[in-house]
């Protein structure tokens, strides 16, 4: 069955679906369709076959013959369509496949390949061996038209390793895979929305015709993909929730002198499935010169077919366009063609009860994360919010996303009143909160300061995101630091004798900086033991966490205290930190020191100090003060005679 994605607005809901359709089994593949239900780890599979599997040289990216993608039993047509973007640019190909890797004929070859995949703001190198899943001696997942070319199945294996398994590639969006392979941006155009907005029912006019003419101008610079979500009755051969590649567009004159726009569509299934009027031998070719017919039909390869503009707008639901990239690695605008040579990005997070204020319908909207965007000169600017997905539970392939949106206000930075500014209409904003991995705005901005506020639709929904800015002019991006809470009255510990222990520690990126409990990396934070001895009752304990700030730039810090089970089993196991803490010092505060006075019964505990965001480095001192439960001793012994004072000289004379 297919899975669907939804995007929500305060007034209406519109459907967004995954693209997942695998090719139906052909008679020659009987008995192989159940394999998809047993997809395992990305490092498993049978040994490759064929005389060569060199990634960067044996598969020439500029050759359609060798670059032709074919889908296997796995429902990852969305990813295969994005792979075709690598054929558009040598720069992109070298970015994903680092040059200079040895081929299988070289003595230095060790049976492995390294690729790069863009993940949440950085390029990640992934190495896999050359073992690929096969059935009956043939590749069962993706492959190229030439069976001795292996760059595509190797890249598919790398992508499966990034996601955890081949099964996790079952269904997705072409736009997400395009961003992962290019590090850029991608746009999705809903053809039905365009058709509805044109106000025309008969044939492409107005906005519809402009859309196809835009594709004509973009065909040589970027990847174009189209999708079928809900096929019309009688057109099931196109599949459902299935993605295609728009490999070419040609505009020519018919016999009557009218303009005809034809689109060449490539089906990843690898066979010609469409029986429209412009199929080979179809009646559509009678409208053009025989020479044009012969030329265009000779270009068709396995899985390709031609459709006319009217037919394309009628049968397909959506178009995905990847932003073109220059050799220097800069994106180009889809709308103006200008080079977006200035980029900025910053991570952020929505924290439940602190900075997850929800959409503008909620009174808590001003508490959302806020960013200063300074535009130094008139610029075309793209601002995007890329959210980090939450991996679903085992047995449920795919990833979950929140409905997110983005709004922009122009403000006077030194005189801004945030509640008043955010209550005014924004200068730009997303049309709705969408369940997409990334949403972005395109704006023509004048110089000045702007306030960017990314938000989730629902309030108190935690999550992480990356705010990205691409601009034709100089820009600067910085986070708006929340005001430090005013220190409350310090709890006065009761009088008595106290035992003090000071422990030093640090948070290190990739090792001990796990962030708050909102993040899966939380168990990697430092853990400090605390033992409360037996006594007449709970012991009074004061716990203080003081960070060693650099240049007075404090991090948001806090801590939790977990009680170790009485049996003592797995005292330092990460599973202990997945339980509810006994007490907490949260929310995380931008303060140099936070503390908590509490009463703890006898037993063993673990104190876990943390910053809010993962991979945030810093040093700290943890102070634990425990009140000693000891009775006062009053002596009743008498010395006999009262003591008298005497000088040293008087004693010596005596």
XYZ file of C-alpha atoms in Angstrom:
654
model
C 0.000 0.000 0.000
C 1.083 3.574 -0.543
C 1.760 6.090 2.194
C 0.630 9.690 2.025
C 1.908 12.896 3.479
C -0.284 15.766 4.528
C 0.314 19.450 5.003
C -1.916 21.400 7.300
C -3.102 24.968 7.359
C -5.376 26.577 9.937
C -8.228 26.605 7.404
C -7.743 23.684 5.041
C -5.758 20.547 4.405
C -4.199 19.509 1.118
C -2.576 16.170 0.355
C 1.131 15.672 -0.269
C 2.116 12.128 -1.139
C 5.317 10.144 -1.144
C 6.634 8.843 -4.437
C 7.213 5.168 -4.003
C 5.770 3.105 -6.831
C 7.999 0.142 -7.749
C 7.624 -1.403 -11.188
C 5.051 -4.191 -11.356
C 6.715 -7.622 -11.709
C 7.196 -8.737 -15.261
C 6.624 -12.390 -16.309
C 10.387 -12.941 -16.299
C 10.682 -12.014 -12.621
C 8.265 -14.376 -10.988
C 9.056 -15.246 -7.421
C 11.097 -12.129 -6.703
C 8.524 -9.619 -5.515
C 8.664 -10.747 -1.867
C 12.292 -9.715 -1.631
C 11.339 -6.097 -0.967
C 9.708 -7.133 2.305
C 12.976 -8.619 3.542
C 15.239 -5.656 2.880
C 18.178 -5.677 5.257
C 21.301 -3.735 6.053
C 22.915 -1.670 3.332
C 26.181 -3.579 3.627
C 24.737 -6.957 2.727
C 24.330 -8.548 -0.685
C 25.982 -10.754 -3.234
C 29.264 -10.025 -4.997
C 29.039 -7.650 -7.953
C 29.021 -9.017 -11.458
C 30.456 -7.604 -14.680
C 33.960 -6.679 -15.754
C 34.041 -3.263 -14.076
C 32.431 -1.248 -11.307
C 34.631 1.844 -11.387
C 32.512 4.698 -10.099
C 33.964 7.789 -11.689
C 35.418 6.553 -14.945
C 33.628 3.415 -16.140
C 30.267 5.222 -16.020
C 30.538 8.354 -18.146
C 28.045 10.820 -16.629
C 27.617 12.704 -19.898
C 26.629 9.596 -21.851
C 22.878 8.867 -21.803
C 23.627 5.291 -22.822
C 25.640 4.603 -19.688
C 23.790 7.038 -17.453
C 20.330 5.585 -18.112
C 18.813 4.725 -14.730
C 16.623 1.688 -14.206
C 14.549 0.907 -11.156
C 14.573 -2.546 -9.608
C 12.384 -4.093 -6.941
C 12.907 -1.210 -4.514
C 10.382 1.652 -4.514
C 13.004 4.420 -4.759
C 12.078 6.051 -8.067
C 12.324 9.425 -6.247
C 15.996 8.832 -5.485
C 16.838 7.516 -8.971
C 15.317 10.607 -10.580
C 17.536 12.799 -8.404
C 20.619 10.788 -9.446
C 20.120 12.028 -12.994
C 21.093 15.517 -11.735
C 24.698 14.337 -11.576
C 24.679 14.095 -15.379
C 24.069 17.862 -15.598
C 27.362 18.941 -14.032
C 30.879 17.548 -13.707
C 31.180 19.648 -10.539
C 28.240 17.808 -8.936
C 29.561 14.439 -10.047
C 32.989 15.066 -8.532
C 31.376 16.380 -5.364
C 29.482 13.133 -4.816
C 32.166 10.798 -6.217
C 35.599 12.073 -5.105
C 37.979 11.679 -8.076
C 41.103 9.548 -7.937
C 39.617 6.411 -6.404
C 41.275 3.192 -7.661
C 39.381 0.950 -10.061
C 39.142 -2.813 -9.724
C 42.102 -3.211 -12.126
C 44.468 -1.195 -9.895
C 46.717 -2.960 -7.398
C 45.643 -0.511 -4.693
C 41.972 -1.452 -5.100
C 40.541 -2.876 -1.863
C 36.939 -3.488 -2.824
C 35.434 -0.278 -1.450
C 34.204 3.072 -2.710
C 33.702 6.426 -1.019
C 30.898 8.870 -1.806
C 29.747 12.129 -0.273
C 26.167 12.901 0.753
C 24.992 16.280 2.028
C 23.346 15.907 5.429
C 21.958 18.767 7.526
C 24.505 21.372 6.497
C 27.662 19.377 5.775
C 29.041 16.852 3.322
C 29.412 13.410 4.916
C 31.822 10.856 3.462
C 30.382 7.336 3.317
C 32.410 4.257 2.381
C 30.790 1.001 1.236
C 32.154 -2.259 -0.111
C 31.413 -3.378 -3.660
C 28.977 -6.151 -2.727
C 25.553 -5.481 -4.254
C 22.227 -7.312 -3.681
C 21.442 -9.767 -6.478
C 18.798 -12.302 -7.437
C 19.659 -15.099 -9.843
C 23.013 -13.440 -10.536
C 21.552 -10.052 -11.498
C 21.166 -6.813 -9.566
C 17.760 -6.738 -7.915
C 17.677 -3.023 -7.101
C 18.769 -0.090 -9.272
C 21.091 -0.541 -12.251
C 22.260 1.226 -15.378
C 21.307 0.273 -18.892
C 24.812 -1.128 -19.388
C 25.244 -3.981 -16.960
C 28.981 -3.374 -16.538
C 28.409 0.138 -15.139
C 27.905 0.261 -11.384
C 27.964 3.906 -10.265
C 24.196 3.963 -9.734
C 23.764 0.835 -7.539
C 26.843 1.835 -5.536
C 25.402 5.296 -4.900
C 22.083 3.697 -3.976
C 23.921 1.541 -1.432
C 25.616 4.622 0.030
C 22.240 6.354 0.375
C 20.766 3.251 2.005
C 23.646 3.229 4.489
C 23.000 6.880 5.367
C 19.342 6.070 6.041
C 20.033 2.798 7.875
C 18.832 0.210 5.347
C 17.477 -0.239 1.837
C 14.000 -0.479 3.337
C 14.197 3.146 4.478
C 14.413 4.210 0.807
C 10.921 2.888 0.157
C 9.001 6.116 -0.615
C 10.232 9.687 -0.498
C 10.378 13.008 -2.310
C 12.572 13.825 -5.316
C 13.288 17.248 -3.777
C 14.818 15.679 -0.643
C 17.165 13.455 -2.635
C 18.161 16.384 -4.871
C 19.213 18.414 -1.837
C 21.184 15.449 -0.442
C 23.103 15.017 -3.712
C 23.722 18.705 -4.449
C 23.577 20.572 -1.146
C 21.353 23.123 -2.872
C 17.638 23.819 -3.160
C 14.726 22.239 -5.001
C 11.224 23.476 -5.788
C 7.998 21.575 -6.317
C 5.333 23.004 -8.608
C 1.830 21.599 -8.369
C 0.535 21.530 -11.936
C -3.083 21.218 -10.834
C -2.808 24.360 -8.714
C -1.294 26.180 -11.691
C -4.077 24.956 -13.937
C -6.736 26.050 -11.458
C -5.250 29.497 -11.044
C -5.255 30.161 -14.775
C -9.033 30.115 -14.956
C -8.968 28.127 -18.200
C -10.396 24.668 -18.660
C -9.622 24.029 -22.316
C -5.975 23.665 -23.138
C -2.906 25.292 -21.674
C -3.296 29.040 -21.397
C -1.911 31.758 -19.144
C -0.112 30.377 -16.095
C -0.101 26.821 -17.507
C 1.670 27.830 -20.688
C 4.139 29.989 -18.761
C 4.997 26.993 -16.571
C 5.953 24.831 -19.534
C 7.924 27.677 -21.118
C 9.862 28.015 -17.861
C 10.728 24.323 -18.047
C 11.906 24.848 -21.618
C 14.361 27.518 -20.471
C 15.612 25.392 -17.556
C 16.074 22.047 -19.283
C 19.812 22.448 -19.961
C 20.729 23.881 -16.544
C 18.992 21.723 -13.959
C 17.209 18.462 -13.337
C 13.505 18.295 -14.113
C 11.304 15.574 -12.686
C 7.557 15.033 -12.918
C 5.247 12.857 -10.854
C 1.932 11.085 -11.098
C 0.042 11.020 -7.804
C -3.477 9.978 -8.802
C -3.710 8.701 -12.393
C -6.921 9.217 -14.313
C -9.141 6.282 -15.117
C -7.627 4.333 -17.992
C -4.071 5.632 -17.531
C -2.829 3.217 -14.880
C 0.218 2.347 -16.977
C 1.871 5.516 -15.654
C 1.728 4.110 -12.125
C 0.601 5.771 -8.907
C 2.831 7.909 -6.665
C 5.533 7.432 -9.279
C 8.314 9.823 -10.358
C 9.709 10.350 -13.879
C 12.607 12.290 -15.403
C 11.936 15.062 -17.935
C 14.946 14.343 -20.127
C 14.253 16.894 -22.895
C 11.856 19.541 -24.211
C 11.530 20.445 -27.894
C 9.497 23.208 -29.490
C 8.725 22.808 -33.196
C 6.222 23.889 -35.820
C 3.380 21.688 -37.004
C 2.231 21.527 -40.622
C -0.174 24.418 -40.016
C 2.595 26.637 -38.628
C 1.454 26.413 -35.009
C 3.920 25.911 -32.153
C 4.039 22.428 -30.609
C 5.904 21.786 -27.353
C 6.945 18.174 -26.772
C 8.423 16.749 -23.564
C 10.523 13.595 -23.488
C 9.741 11.601 -20.353
C 11.938 8.835 -18.951
C 10.332 6.149 -16.802
C 12.756 4.601 -14.257
C 10.994 1.290 -14.809
C 12.984 1.078 -18.023
C 10.198 0.300 -20.484
C 7.902 2.371 -22.666
C 4.622 2.254 -20.840
C 2.701 5.181 -22.363
C 0.320 4.719 -25.278
C -0.560 8.362 -25.925
C -0.933 10.016 -29.337
C 2.820 10.769 -29.539
C 3.954 7.184 -29.058
C 5.878 5.518 -31.851
C 3.373 5.173 -34.656
C 0.833 7.409 -32.900
C -1.458 9.852 -34.653
C 0.238 12.874 -33.103
C 3.246 12.600 -35.436
C 1.037 13.249 -38.444
C 1.011 16.914 -37.415
C 4.758 17.446 -37.982
C 7.249 16.941 -40.784
C 8.488 13.354 -41.301
C 12.080 14.498 -40.758
C 11.219 15.894 -37.322
C 9.343 12.699 -36.484
C 12.321 10.528 -37.443
C 14.755 12.683 -35.465
C 12.752 12.747 -32.256
C 11.804 9.063 -32.315
C 15.427 8.082 -32.894
C 16.372 9.757 -29.614
C 14.136 7.523 -27.531
C 15.783 4.944 -25.296
C 14.291 2.232 -23.128
C 11.651 3.713 -20.857
C 11.308 7.022 -22.757
C 8.316 8.488 -24.577
C 7.146 11.852 -25.917
C 4.106 13.776 -24.686
C 2.634 17.066 -25.879
C 2.111 20.081 -23.618
C -1.652 19.555 -23.181
C -1.142 15.887 -22.483
C 1.620 16.590 -19.953
C -0.499 19.038 -17.938
C -3.421 16.631 -17.975
C -1.637 13.434 -16.933
C 1.026 14.640 -14.492
C 0.410 16.265 -11.118
C 3.699 17.763 -9.998
C 7.075 18.982 -11.255
C 10.264 19.071 -9.149
C 13.130 21.328 -10.240
C 16.621 21.312 -8.748
C 18.392 24.663 -8.659
C 21.261 24.800 -11.173
C 24.801 24.997 -9.798
C 27.834 26.784 -11.234
C 31.305 25.248 -11.468
C 32.274 27.335 -8.441
C 29.516 25.622 -6.444
C 27.090 28.572 -6.266
C 23.368 28.144 -6.890
C 21.510 30.045 -9.599
C 18.025 31.410 -9.158
C 15.310 29.494 -10.995
C 13.379 32.692 -11.602
C 16.035 35.214 -12.607
C 19.084 33.090 -13.423
C 21.242 35.246 -11.124
C 24.058 33.617 -9.185
C 23.330 33.279 -5.457
C 26.963 33.725 -4.474
C 26.415 34.583 -0.787
C 25.300 31.906 1.673
C 24.696 31.779 5.413
C 23.306 29.069 7.682
C 22.622 28.584 11.382
C 21.159 25.674 13.381
C 18.196 26.132 15.670
C 15.626 24.192 17.646
C 12.087 24.328 18.936
C 12.075 23.483 22.648
C 8.892 22.298 24.302
C 7.744 24.786 26.913
C 10.407 27.293 25.912
C 10.729 28.082 22.196
C 8.084 25.929 20.456
C 5.427 28.607 20.189
C 3.524 27.210 17.221
C 2.085 29.167 14.290
C 0.818 32.763 14.297
C -2.609 31.587 15.489
C -1.030 30.810 18.882
C -0.286 33.411 21.542
C 3.091 31.747 22.083
C 4.322 32.536 18.542
C 6.771 35.272 19.736
C 8.643 32.638 21.766
C 9.768 30.814 18.588
C 13.470 30.960 17.612
C 14.285 34.281 15.925
C 17.137 35.305 13.640
C 18.534 38.631 12.460
C 19.014 38.783 8.702
C 20.991 41.815 7.603
C 20.799 42.628 3.882
C 23.634 44.934 2.838
C 22.486 45.693 -0.729
C 19.371 45.125 -2.870
C 19.276 41.364 -3.343
C 17.283 38.402 -4.485
C 17.193 36.205 -1.379
C 16.098 32.631 -0.721
C 15.514 31.752 2.950
C 14.871 28.096 3.793
C 14.083 26.052 6.902
C 15.441 22.497 6.712
C 14.167 20.334 9.560
C 15.960 17.299 10.926
C 13.606 14.330 10.508
C 12.613 11.971 13.262
C 13.318 8.339 12.385
C 10.298 6.121 12.737
C 10.197 3.023 14.906
C 11.577 -0.275 13.615
C 9.407 -1.827 10.959
C 8.069 1.521 9.720
C 10.200 2.762 6.815
C 10.469 6.459 6.161
C 10.897 9.552 8.327
C 8.465 11.876 10.043
C 8.352 15.640 9.593
C 6.519 18.423 11.357
C 4.374 21.004 9.582
C 6.715 24.013 9.428
C 6.526 27.552 8.103
C 8.674 30.681 7.872
C 7.908 34.404 8.115
C 10.007 37.530 7.593
C 9.570 41.031 9.073
C 11.556 44.171 8.257
C 12.481 45.990 11.475
C 14.670 48.695 12.984
C 17.042 46.535 15.010
C 17.871 49.080 17.725
C 14.278 50.137 18.276
C 12.437 46.887 17.718
C 9.581 45.927 20.011
C 9.222 42.225 19.371
C 5.561 41.741 20.396
C 4.526 44.769 18.346
C 6.692 43.831 15.341
C 5.428 40.253 15.211
C 1.805 41.371 15.409
C 2.227 43.360 12.162
C 1.904 41.678 8.734
C 5.201 40.092 7.578
C 6.922 41.214 4.398
C 7.087 37.564 3.276
C 5.911 34.203 4.518
C 5.093 30.673 3.435
C 1.542 30.166 2.224
C 0.974 27.461 4.820
C 2.772 25.157 7.240
C 3.822 22.170 5.138
C 4.876 18.650 6.110
C 7.992 18.965 3.954
C 11.590 18.438 4.986
C 12.411 21.949 3.758
C 10.330 25.024 3.014
C 11.790 28.204 1.565
C 10.886 31.768 0.566
C 12.032 33.821 -2.409
C 12.169 37.560 -1.726
C 13.430 40.742 -3.348
C 14.795 42.554 -0.288
C 16.049 46.098 0.151
C 18.969 46.845 2.508
C 18.197 46.692 6.202
C 17.480 44.337 9.079
C 14.916 41.556 8.878
C 13.567 39.234 11.539
C 13.187 35.601 10.396
C 10.920 33.378 12.511
C 10.627 29.662 11.664
C 7.764 27.875 13.397
C 5.875 24.620 13.639
C 2.117 24.632 13.123
C 1.357 23.049 16.498
C 2.570 24.462 19.781
C 5.067 22.616 22.030
C 6.316 20.367 19.218
C 10.092 19.878 19.663
C 12.464 19.654 16.726
C 15.747 20.755 15.187
C 16.222 22.776 12.025
C 18.814 24.498 9.867
C 18.091 28.026 8.628
C 19.733 28.581 5.218
C 20.084 31.827 3.266
C 21.169 32.160 -0.393
C 21.510 35.674 -1.788
C 22.799 37.615 -4.780
C 24.119 40.331 -2.439
C 25.982 40.414 0.858
C 23.986 39.219 3.867
C 24.693 38.411 7.513
C 22.762 35.984 9.711
C 22.759 35.764 13.507
C 20.514 34.290 16.189
C 18.494 36.530 18.485
C 19.674 35.594 21.968
C 16.811 35.384 24.467
C 17.113 37.675 27.441
C 18.722 35.992 30.429
C 16.147 35.356 33.141
C 16.489 37.618 36.161
C 18.028 35.688 39.023
C 15.409 34.724 41.556
C 15.935 34.740 45.303
C 18.725 32.306 46.110
C 17.571 29.388 48.185
C 19.169 29.595 51.608
C 20.372 26.182 52.774
C 19.514 25.247 56.326
C 22.127 25.790 59.002
C 24.409 22.951 59.890
C 27.538 21.177 58.750
C 27.952 20.580 55.002
C 30.232 18.360 52.936
C 31.274 19.879 49.602
C 32.569 18.044 46.500
C 33.635 19.867 43.327
C 33.943 18.025 40.010
C 35.225 19.439 36.739
C 34.002 18.311 33.327
C 33.469 19.383 29.743
C 31.198 18.960 26.748
C 33.047 17.899 23.582
C 31.494 17.835 20.101
C 30.941 14.323 18.813
C 31.828 12.796 22.205
C 30.240 14.216 25.347
C 28.095 17.096 24.042
C 24.809 15.266 23.696
C 22.477 18.205 24.237
C 19.195 18.149 26.141
C 16.731 15.279 26.523
C 14.965 16.401 23.339
C 17.791 14.830 21.322
C 18.702 11.177 20.818
C 22.360 11.946 21.609
C 21.513 12.906 25.223
C 22.965 9.693 26.793
C 26.466 10.692 25.619
C 26.584 13.600 28.117
C 28.934 13.384 31.147
C 27.547 11.430 34.128
C 28.616 12.002 37.751
C 27.815 9.597 40.608
C 26.119 10.780 43.796
C 25.650 8.556 46.832
C 23.344 9.502 49.695
C 24.039 7.428 52.865
C 21.414 5.969 55.142
C 20.015 8.297 57.766
C 16.958 9.298 59.698
C 15.311 10.645 56.558
C 15.965 12.344 53.192
C 19.254 14.202 53.019
C 19.402 17.901 52.034
C 21.561 18.294 48.894
C 22.449 21.378 46.912
C 23.625 20.808 43.293
C 25.210 23.699 41.364
C 26.388 23.740 37.736
C 28.731 26.591 36.827
C 30.019 26.968 33.264
C 33.367 28.483 32.361
C 32.162 31.123 29.915
C 34.384 32.566 27.198
C 34.000 36.314 26.792
C 30.849 36.126 28.891
C 29.006 34.265 26.145
C 27.038 31.794 28.194
C 25.491 28.631 26.826
C 22.002 27.472 27.830
C 22.757 24.894 30.564
C 20.800 22.654 32.924
C 20.991 19.251 34.568
C 18.953 16.197 35.487
C 19.300 13.747 38.376
C 18.473 10.069 37.765
C 18.033 7.471 40.521
C 19.879 4.192 40.044
C 17.680 1.107 40.660
C 18.166 -0.574 44.019
C 19.513 -3.759 42.406
C 22.415 -1.714 41.000
C 22.200 -3.381 37.581
C 23.363 -1.270 34.656
C 24.192 1.764 36.749
C 26.046 3.446 33.896
C 23.968 2.037 31.033
C 22.562 4.627 28.574
C 19.126 3.088 29.194
C 19.148 4.685 32.651
C 19.103 8.125 30.992
C 16.087 7.194 28.905
C 13.949 7.014 32.056
C 12.213 9.986 33.637
C 14.625 11.914 35.896
C 13.962 12.149 39.605
C 14.481 15.924 39.507
C 15.599 18.510 36.957
C 17.062 21.985 36.735
C 15.405 23.141 33.495
C 14.610 24.910 31.220
C 18.180 25.399 30.107
C 19.209 28.947 31.019
C 21.721 31.354 29.508
C 23.316 31.791 32.925
C 26.796 31.292 34.321
C 25.455 29.146 37.154
C 22.278 27.208 37.836
C 21.510 25.334 41.053
C 18.860 23.285 42.800
C 18.273 22.577 46.501
C 16.545 19.257 47.080
C 15.966 16.446 49.577
C 17.084 13.012 48.409
C 16.433 9.668 50.122
C 19.315 7.261 50.645
C 20.518 5.600 47.459
C 22.685 5.956 44.334
C 22.144 8.688 41.734
C 23.611 10.026 38.500
C 23.874 13.754 37.793
C 23.864 14.617 34.067
C 24.765 18.235 33.157
C 24.008 19.297 29.577
C 23.770 22.160 27.136
C 20.562 22.540 25.195
C 21.897 21.893 21.661
C 24.116 18.885 20.829
C 27.755 19.354 19.791
C 28.038 22.581 21.835
C 31.458 22.672 23.501
C 32.237 24.099 26.920
C 33.792 23.419 30.330
C 32.020 23.384 33.681
C 32.313 22.705 37.415
C 29.693 20.622 39.214
C 29.423 21.318 42.958
C 27.544 18.922 45.252
C 26.942 20.085 48.833
C 25.460 17.501 51.223
C 24.264 18.373 54.709
C 25.854 16.075 57.288
C 23.224 14.479 59.462
C 25.154 14.548 62.757
C 23.809 15.262 66.278
C 25.467 18.039 68.313
C 27.625 16.911 71.292
C 27.295 18.875 74.569
C 30.070 18.115 77.104
C 29.152 17.904 80.833
C 32.697 17.326 82.117
C 33.914 19.786 84.838
C 37.555 20.909 84.983
C 37.500 21.444 88.760
C 38.976 24.916 89.205
C 38.411 27.923 87.019
C 41.376 28.802 84.781
C 43.183 32.067 85.370
C 45.190 34.092 82.910
C 48.918 34.468 83.517
C 51.649 36.127 81.553
C 54.518 34.168 80.080
C 57.058 36.033 82.242
C 55.116 35.292 85.428
C 55.139 31.619 84.670
C 58.901 31.596 84.008
C 59.632 33.428 87.297
C 57.582 30.882 89.248
